[in-house]
mmCIF file with all atom_site columns, C-alpha atoms in Angstrom:
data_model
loop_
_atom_site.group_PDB
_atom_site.id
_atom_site.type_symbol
_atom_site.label_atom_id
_atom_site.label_alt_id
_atom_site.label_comp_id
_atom_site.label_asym_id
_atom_site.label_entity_id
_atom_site.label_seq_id
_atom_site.pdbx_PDB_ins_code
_atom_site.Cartn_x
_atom_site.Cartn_y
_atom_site.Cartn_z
_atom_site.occupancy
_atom_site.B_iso_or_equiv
_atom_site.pdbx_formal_charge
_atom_site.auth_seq_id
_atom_site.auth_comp_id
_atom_site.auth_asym_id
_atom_site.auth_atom_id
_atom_site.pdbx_PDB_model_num
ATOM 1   C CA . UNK A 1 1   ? 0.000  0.000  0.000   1.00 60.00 ? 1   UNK A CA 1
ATOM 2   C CA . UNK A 1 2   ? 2.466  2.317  0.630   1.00 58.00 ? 2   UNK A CA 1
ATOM 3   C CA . UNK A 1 3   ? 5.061  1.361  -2.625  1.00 60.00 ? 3   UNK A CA 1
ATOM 4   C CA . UNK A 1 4   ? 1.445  2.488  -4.420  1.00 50.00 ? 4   UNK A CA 1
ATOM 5   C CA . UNK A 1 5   ? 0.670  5.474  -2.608  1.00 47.00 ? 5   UNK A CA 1
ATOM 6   C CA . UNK A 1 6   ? 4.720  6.990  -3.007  1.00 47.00 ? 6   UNK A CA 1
ATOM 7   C CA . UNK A 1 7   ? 3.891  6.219  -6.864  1.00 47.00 ? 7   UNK A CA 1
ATOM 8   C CA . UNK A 1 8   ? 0.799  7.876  -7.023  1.00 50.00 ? 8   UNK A CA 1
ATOM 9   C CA . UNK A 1 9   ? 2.080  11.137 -5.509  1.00 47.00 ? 9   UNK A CA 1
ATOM 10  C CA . UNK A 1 10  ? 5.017  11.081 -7.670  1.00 49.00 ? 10  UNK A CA 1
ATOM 11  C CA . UNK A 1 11  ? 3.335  10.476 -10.489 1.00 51.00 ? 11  UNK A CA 1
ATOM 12  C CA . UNK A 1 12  ? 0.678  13.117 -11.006 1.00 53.00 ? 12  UNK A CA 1
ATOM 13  C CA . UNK A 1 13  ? 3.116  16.265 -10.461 1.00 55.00 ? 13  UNK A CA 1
ATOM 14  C CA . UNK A 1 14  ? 5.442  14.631 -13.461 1.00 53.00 ? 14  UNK A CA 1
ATOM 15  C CA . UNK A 1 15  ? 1.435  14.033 -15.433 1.00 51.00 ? 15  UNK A CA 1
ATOM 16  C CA . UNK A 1 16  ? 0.760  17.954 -14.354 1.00 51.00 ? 16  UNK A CA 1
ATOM 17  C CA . UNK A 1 17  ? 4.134  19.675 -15.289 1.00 53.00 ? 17  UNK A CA 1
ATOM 18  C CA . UNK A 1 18  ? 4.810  16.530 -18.435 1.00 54.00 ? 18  UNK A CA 1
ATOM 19  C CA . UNK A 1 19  ? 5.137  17.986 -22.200 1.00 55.00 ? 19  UNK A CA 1
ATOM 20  C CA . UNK A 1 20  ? 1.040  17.111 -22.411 1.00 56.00 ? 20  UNK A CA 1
ATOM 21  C CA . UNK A 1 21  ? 0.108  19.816 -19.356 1.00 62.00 ? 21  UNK A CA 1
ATOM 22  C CA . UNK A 1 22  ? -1.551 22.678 -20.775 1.00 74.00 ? 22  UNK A CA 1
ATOM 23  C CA . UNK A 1 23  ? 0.093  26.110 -20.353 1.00 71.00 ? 23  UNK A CA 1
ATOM 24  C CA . UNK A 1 24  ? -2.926 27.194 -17.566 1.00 76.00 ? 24  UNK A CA 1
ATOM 25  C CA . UNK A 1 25  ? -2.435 23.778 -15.725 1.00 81.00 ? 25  UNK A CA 1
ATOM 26  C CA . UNK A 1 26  ? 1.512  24.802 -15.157 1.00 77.00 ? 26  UNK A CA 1
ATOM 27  C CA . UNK A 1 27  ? 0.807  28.236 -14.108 1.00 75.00 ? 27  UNK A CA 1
ATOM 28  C CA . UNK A 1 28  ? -2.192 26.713 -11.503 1.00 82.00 ? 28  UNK A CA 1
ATOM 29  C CA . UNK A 1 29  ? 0.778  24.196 -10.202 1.00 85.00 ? 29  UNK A CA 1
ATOM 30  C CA . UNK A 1 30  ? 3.028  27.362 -9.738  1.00 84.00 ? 30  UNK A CA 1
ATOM 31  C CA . UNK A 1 31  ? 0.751  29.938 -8.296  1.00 83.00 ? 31  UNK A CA 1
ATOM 32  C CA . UNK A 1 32  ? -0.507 26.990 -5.841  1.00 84.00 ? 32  UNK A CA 1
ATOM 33  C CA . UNK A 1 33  ? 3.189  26.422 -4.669  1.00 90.00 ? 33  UNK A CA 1
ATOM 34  C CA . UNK A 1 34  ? 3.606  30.098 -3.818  1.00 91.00 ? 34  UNK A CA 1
ATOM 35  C CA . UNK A 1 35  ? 3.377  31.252 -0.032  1.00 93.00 ? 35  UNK A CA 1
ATOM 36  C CA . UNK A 1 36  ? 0.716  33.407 0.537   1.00 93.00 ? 36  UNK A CA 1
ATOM 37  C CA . UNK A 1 37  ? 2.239  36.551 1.152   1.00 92.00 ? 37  UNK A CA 1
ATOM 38  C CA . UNK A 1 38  ? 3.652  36.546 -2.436  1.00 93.00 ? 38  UNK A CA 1
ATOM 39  C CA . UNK A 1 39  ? 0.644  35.029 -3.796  1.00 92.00 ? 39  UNK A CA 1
ATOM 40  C CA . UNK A 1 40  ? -1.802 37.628 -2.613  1.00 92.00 ? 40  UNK A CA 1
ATOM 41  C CA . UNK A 1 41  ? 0.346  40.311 -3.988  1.00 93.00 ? 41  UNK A CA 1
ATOM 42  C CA . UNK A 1 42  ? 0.874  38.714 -7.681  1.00 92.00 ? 42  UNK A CA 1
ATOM 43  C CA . UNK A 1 43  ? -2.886 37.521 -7.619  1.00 90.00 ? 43  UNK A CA 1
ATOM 44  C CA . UNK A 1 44  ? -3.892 41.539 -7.802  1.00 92.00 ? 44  UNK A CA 1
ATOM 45  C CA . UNK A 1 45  ? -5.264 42.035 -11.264 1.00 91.00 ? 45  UNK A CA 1
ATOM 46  C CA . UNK A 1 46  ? -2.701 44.899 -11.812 1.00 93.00 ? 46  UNK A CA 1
ATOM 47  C CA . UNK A 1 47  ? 0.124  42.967 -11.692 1.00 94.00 ? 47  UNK A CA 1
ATOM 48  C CA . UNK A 1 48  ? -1.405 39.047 -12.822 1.00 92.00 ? 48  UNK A CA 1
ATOM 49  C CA . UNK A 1 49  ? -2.735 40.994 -16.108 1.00 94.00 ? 49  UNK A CA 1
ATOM 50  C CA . UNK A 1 50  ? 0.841  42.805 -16.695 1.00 95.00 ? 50  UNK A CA 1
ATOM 51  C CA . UNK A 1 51  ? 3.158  39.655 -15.446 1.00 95.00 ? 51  UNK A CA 1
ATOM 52  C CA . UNK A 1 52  ? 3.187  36.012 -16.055 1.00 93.00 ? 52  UNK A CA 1
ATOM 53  C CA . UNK A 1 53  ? 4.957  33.887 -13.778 1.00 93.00 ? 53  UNK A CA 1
ATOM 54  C CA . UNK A 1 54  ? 8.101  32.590 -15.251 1.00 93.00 ? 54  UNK A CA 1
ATOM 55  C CA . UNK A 1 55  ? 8.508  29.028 -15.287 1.00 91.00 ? 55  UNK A CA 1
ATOM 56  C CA . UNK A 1 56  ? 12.295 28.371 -16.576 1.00 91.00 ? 56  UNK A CA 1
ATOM 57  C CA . UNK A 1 57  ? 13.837 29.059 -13.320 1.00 92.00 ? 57  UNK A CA 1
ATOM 58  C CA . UNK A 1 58  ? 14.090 26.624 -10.267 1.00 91.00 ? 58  UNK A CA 1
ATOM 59  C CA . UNK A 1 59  ? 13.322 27.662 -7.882  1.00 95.00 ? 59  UNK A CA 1
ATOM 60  C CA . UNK A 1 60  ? 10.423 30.427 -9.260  1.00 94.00 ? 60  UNK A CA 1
ATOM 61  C CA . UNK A 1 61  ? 10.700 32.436 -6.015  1.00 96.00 ? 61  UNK A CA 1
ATOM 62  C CA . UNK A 1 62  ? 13.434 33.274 -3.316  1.00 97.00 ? 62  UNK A CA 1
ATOM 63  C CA . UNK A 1 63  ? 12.543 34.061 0.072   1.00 97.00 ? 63  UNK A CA 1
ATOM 64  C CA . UNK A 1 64  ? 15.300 36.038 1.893   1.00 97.00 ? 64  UNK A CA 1
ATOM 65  C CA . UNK A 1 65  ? 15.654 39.432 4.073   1.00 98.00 ? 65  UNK A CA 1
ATOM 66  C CA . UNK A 1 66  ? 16.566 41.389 1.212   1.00 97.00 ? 66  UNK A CA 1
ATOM 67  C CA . UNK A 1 67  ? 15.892 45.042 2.648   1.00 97.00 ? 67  UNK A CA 1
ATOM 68  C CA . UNK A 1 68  ? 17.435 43.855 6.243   1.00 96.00 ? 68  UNK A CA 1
ATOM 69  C CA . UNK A 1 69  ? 14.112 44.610 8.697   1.00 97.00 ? 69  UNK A CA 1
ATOM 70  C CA . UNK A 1 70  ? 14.769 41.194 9.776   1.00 97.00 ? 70  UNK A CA 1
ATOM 71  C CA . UNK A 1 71  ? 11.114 39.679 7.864   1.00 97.00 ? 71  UNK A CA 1
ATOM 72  C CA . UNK A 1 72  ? 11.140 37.396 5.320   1.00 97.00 ? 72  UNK A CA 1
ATOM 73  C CA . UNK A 1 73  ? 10.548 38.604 1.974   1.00 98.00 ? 73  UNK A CA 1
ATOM 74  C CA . UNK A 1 74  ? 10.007 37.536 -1.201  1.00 98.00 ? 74  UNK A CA 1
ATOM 75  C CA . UNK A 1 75  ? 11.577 37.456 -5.157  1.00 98.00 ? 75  UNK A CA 1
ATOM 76  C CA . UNK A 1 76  ? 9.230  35.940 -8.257  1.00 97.00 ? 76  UNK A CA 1
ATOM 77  C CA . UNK A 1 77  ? 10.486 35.361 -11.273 1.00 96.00 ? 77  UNK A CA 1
ATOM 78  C CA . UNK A 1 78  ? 8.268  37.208 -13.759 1.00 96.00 ? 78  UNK A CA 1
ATOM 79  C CA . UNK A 1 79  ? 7.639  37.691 -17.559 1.00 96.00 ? 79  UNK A CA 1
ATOM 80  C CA . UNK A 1 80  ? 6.350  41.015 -18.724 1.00 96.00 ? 80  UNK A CA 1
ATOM 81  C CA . UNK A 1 81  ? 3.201  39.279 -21.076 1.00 95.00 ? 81  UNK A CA 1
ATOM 82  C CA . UNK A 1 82  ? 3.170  42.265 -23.673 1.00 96.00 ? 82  UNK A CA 1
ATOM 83  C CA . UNK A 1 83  ? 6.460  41.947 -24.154 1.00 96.00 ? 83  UNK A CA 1
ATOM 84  C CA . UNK A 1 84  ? 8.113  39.036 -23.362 1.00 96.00 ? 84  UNK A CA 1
ATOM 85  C CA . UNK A 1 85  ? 10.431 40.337 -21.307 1.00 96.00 ? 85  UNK A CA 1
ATOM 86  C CA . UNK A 1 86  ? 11.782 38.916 -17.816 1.00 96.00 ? 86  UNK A CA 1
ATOM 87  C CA . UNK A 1 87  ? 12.445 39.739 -14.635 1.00 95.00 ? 87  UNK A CA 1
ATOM 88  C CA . UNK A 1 88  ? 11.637 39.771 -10.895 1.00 97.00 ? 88  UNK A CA 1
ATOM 89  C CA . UNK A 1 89  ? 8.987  41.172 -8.702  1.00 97.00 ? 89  UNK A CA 1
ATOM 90  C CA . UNK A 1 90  ? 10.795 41.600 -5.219  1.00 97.00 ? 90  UNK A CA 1
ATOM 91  C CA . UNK A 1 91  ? 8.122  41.454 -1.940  1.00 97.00 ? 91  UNK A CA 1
ATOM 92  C CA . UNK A 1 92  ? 9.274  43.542 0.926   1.00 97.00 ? 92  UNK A CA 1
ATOM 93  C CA . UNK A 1 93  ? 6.491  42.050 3.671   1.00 96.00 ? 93  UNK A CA 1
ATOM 94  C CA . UNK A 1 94  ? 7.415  44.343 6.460   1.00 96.00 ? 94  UNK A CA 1
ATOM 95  C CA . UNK A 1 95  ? 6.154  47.457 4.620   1.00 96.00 ? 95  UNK A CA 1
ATOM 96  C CA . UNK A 1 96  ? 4.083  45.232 2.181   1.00 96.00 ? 96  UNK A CA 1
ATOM 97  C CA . UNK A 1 97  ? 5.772  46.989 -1.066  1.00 96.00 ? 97  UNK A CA 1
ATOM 98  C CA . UNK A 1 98  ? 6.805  45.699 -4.095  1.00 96.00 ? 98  UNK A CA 1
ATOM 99  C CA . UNK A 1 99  ? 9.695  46.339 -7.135  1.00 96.00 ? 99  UNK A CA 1
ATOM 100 C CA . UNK A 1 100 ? 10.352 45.346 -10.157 1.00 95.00 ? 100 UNK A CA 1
ATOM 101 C CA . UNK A 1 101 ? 13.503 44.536 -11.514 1.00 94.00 ? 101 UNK A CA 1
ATOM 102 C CA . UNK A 1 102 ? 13.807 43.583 -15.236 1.00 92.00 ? 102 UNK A CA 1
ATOM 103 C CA . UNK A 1 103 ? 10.355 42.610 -17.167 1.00 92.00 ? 103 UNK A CA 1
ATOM 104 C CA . UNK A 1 104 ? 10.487 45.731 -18.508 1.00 89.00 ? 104 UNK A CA 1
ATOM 105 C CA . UNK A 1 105 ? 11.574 48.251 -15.709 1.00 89.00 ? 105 UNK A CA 1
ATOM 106 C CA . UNK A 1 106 ? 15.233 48.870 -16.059 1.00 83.00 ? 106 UNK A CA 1
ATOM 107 C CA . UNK A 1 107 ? 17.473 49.491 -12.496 1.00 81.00 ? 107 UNK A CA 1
ATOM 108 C CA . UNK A 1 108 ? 19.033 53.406 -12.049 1.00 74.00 ? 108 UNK A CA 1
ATOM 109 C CA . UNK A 1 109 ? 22.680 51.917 -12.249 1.00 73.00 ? 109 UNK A CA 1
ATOM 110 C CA . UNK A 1 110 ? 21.982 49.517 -14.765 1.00 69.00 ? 110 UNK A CA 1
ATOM 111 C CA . UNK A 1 111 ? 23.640 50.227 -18.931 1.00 62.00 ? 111 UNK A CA 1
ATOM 112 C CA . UNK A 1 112 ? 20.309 49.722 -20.458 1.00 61.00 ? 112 UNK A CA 1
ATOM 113 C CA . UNK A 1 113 ? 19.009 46.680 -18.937 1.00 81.00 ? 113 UNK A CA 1
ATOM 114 C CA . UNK A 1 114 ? 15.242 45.776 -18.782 1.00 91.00 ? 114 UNK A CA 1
ATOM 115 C CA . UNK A 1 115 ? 15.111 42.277 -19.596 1.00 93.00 ? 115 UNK A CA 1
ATOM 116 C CA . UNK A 1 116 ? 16.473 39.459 -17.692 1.00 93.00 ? 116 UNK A CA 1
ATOM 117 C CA . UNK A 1 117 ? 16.024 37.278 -20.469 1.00 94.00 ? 117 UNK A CA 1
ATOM 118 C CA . UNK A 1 118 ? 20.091 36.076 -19.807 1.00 93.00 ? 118 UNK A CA 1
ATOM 119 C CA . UNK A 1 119 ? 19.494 34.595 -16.370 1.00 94.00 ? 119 UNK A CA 1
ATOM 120 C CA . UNK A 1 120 ? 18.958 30.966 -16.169 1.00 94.00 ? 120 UNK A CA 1
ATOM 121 C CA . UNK A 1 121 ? 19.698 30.478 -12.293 1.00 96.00 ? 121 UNK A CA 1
ATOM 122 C CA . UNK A 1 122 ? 19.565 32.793 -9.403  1.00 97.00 ? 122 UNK A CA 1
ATOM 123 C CA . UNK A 1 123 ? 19.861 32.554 -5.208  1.00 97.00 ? 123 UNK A CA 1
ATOM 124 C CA . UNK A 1 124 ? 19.814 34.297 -2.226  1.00 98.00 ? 124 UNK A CA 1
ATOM 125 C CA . UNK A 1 125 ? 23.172 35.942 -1.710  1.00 95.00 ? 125 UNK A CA 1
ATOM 126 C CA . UNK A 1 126 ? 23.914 36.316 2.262   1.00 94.00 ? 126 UNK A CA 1
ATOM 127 C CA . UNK A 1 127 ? 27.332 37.382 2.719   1.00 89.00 ? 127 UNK A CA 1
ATOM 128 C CA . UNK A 1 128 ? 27.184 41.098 4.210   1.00 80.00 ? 128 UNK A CA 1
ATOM 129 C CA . UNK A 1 129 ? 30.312 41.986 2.623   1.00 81.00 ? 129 UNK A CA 1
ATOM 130 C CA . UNK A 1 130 ? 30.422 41.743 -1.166  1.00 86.00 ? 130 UNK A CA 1
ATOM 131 C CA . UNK A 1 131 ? 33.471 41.345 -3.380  1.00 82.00 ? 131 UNK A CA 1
ATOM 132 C CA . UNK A 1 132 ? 35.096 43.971 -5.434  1.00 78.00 ? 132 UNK A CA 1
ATOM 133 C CA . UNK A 1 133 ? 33.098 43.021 -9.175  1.00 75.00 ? 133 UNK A CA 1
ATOM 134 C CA . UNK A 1 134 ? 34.312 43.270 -12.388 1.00 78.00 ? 134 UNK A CA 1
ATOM 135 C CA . UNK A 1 135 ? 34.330 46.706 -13.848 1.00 75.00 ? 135 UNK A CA 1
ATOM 136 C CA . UNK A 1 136 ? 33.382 48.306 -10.390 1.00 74.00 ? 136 UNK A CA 1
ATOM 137 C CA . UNK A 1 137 ? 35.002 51.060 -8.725  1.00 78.00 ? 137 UNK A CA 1
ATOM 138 C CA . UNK A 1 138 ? 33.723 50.271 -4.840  1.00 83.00 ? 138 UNK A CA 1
ATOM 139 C CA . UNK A 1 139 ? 33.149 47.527 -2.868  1.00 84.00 ? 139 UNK A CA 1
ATOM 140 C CA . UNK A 1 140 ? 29.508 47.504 -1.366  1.00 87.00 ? 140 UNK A CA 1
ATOM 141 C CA . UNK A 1 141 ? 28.085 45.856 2.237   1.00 87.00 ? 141 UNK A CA 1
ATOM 142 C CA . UNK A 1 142 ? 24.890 45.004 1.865   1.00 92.00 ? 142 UNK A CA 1
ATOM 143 C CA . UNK A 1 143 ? 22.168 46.063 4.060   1.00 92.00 ? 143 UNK A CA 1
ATOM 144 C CA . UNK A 1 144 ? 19.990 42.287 3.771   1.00 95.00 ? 144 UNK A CA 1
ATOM 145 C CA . UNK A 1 145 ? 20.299 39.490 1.612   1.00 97.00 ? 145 UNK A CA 1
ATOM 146 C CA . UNK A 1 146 ? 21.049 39.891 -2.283  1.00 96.00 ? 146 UNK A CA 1
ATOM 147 C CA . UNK A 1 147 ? 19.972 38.332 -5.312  1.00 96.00 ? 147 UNK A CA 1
ATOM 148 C CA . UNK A 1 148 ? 22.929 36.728 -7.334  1.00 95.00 ? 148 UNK A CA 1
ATOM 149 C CA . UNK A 1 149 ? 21.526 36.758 -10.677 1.00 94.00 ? 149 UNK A CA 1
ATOM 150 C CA . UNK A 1 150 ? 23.704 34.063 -12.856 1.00 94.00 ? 150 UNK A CA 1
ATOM 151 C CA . UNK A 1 151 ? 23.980 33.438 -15.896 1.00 93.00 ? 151 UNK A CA 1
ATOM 152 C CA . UNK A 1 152 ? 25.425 30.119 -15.954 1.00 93.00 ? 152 UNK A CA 1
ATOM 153 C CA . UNK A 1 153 ? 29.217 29.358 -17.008 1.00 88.00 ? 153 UNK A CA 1
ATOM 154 C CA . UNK A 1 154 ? 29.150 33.291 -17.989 1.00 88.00 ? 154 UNK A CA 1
ATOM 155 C CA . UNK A 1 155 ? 28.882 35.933 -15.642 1.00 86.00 ? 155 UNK A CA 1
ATOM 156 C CA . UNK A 1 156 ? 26.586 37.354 -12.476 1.00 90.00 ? 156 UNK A CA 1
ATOM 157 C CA . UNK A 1 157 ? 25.409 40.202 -10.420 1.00 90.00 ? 157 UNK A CA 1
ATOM 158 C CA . UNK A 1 158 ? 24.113 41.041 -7.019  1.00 93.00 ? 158 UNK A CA 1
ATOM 159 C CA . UNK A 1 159 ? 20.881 43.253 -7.189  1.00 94.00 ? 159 UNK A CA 1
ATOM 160 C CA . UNK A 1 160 ? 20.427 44.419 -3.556  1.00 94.00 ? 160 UNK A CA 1
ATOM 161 C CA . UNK A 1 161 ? 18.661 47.032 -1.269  1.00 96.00 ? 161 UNK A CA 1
ATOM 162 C CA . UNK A 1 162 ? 20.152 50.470 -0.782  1.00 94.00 ? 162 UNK A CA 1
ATOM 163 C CA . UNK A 1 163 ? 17.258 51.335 1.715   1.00 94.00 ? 163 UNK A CA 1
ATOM 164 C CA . UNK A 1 164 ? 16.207 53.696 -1.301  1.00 94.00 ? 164 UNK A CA 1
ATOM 165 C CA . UNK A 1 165 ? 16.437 51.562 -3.888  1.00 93.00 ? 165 UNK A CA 1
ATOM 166 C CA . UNK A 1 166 ? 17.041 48.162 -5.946  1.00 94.00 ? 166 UNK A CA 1
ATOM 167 C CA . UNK A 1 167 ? 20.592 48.677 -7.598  1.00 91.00 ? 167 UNK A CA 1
ATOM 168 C CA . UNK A 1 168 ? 22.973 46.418 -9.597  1.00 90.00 ? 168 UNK A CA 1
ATOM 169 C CA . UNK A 1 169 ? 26.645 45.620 -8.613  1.00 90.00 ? 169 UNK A CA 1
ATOM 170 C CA . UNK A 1 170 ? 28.644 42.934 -10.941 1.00 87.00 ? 170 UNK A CA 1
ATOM 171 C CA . UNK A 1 171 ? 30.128 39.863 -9.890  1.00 88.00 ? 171 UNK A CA 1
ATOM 172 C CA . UNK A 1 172 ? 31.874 37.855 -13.037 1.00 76.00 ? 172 UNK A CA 1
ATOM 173 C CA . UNK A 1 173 ? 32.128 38.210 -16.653 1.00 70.00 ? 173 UNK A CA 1
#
């Protein structure tokens, strides 16, 4: 009884998320999987009719301290549906506001970039102190957790929390 139960439950997520699942049936599996904090904000029609959730990362959301007020918050991955265009919707849940990085909206430091179309794996970045990147001029200490956005065997950034702001501070080329 048990051999069939353990097949049955790992069985219809592979049926859901298989080649035959139908685009709405992967987005139900994703928004169902999202805590609720981050799911009540992306399930307001201003942002669910602008942004898809994007499904080509693993994992779709981070949950660190990325502003440092010692709450969890929250990072989705995000495609901008007019568009195409991807990025991340950052949830600060102490002061229950929201950014957008990429998918459209370009950061104030950043050379042009509104599309995070490049990144293919991301994670929580928790060292305080930060290493000099490539191509900077200062080395930066982070107020909360980062986001090390990778793009893998390539090069990655940290986008992290001024207290202002969402900026951009390179890693590797």
């Amino acid at each position: 009884m048990k051999i069939f139960l353990a097949v049955i439950v790992l069985t219809i997520p592979a049926l859901v998320l298989g080649q035959g699942a139908k685009e709405e049936d992967r987005i139900f599996v994703y928004q169902s999987n999202l805590p609720v904090e981050i799911q009540n904000l992306y399930n307001q029609e201003k942002i669910k009719s602008i942004y898809s959730i994007r499904t080509d990362l693993n994992p779709f959301y981070l949950r660190g301290d990325f502003d440092g007020d010692n709450k969890q918050d929250y990072a989705l991955g995000i495609v901008e549906r007019k568009t195409d265009k991807k990025g991340i919707l950052i949830y600060h849940t102490g002061t229950k506001t929201h950014y957008f990085i990429g998918g459209g909206k370009q950061l104030s430091n950043e050379n042009g970039s509104d599309d995070y179309d490049w990144m293919d794996a991301w994670k929580v970045y928790v060292d305080k102190k930060v290493e000099m990147g490539v191509g900077e001029t200062e080395k930066i200490k982070l107020k909360g957790e980062g986001i090390l956005a990778i793009k893998l065997e390539s090069s990655s950034g940290i986008v992290y929390w001024t207290g202002k702001e969402y900026r951009w501070y390179q890693q590797g080329d």
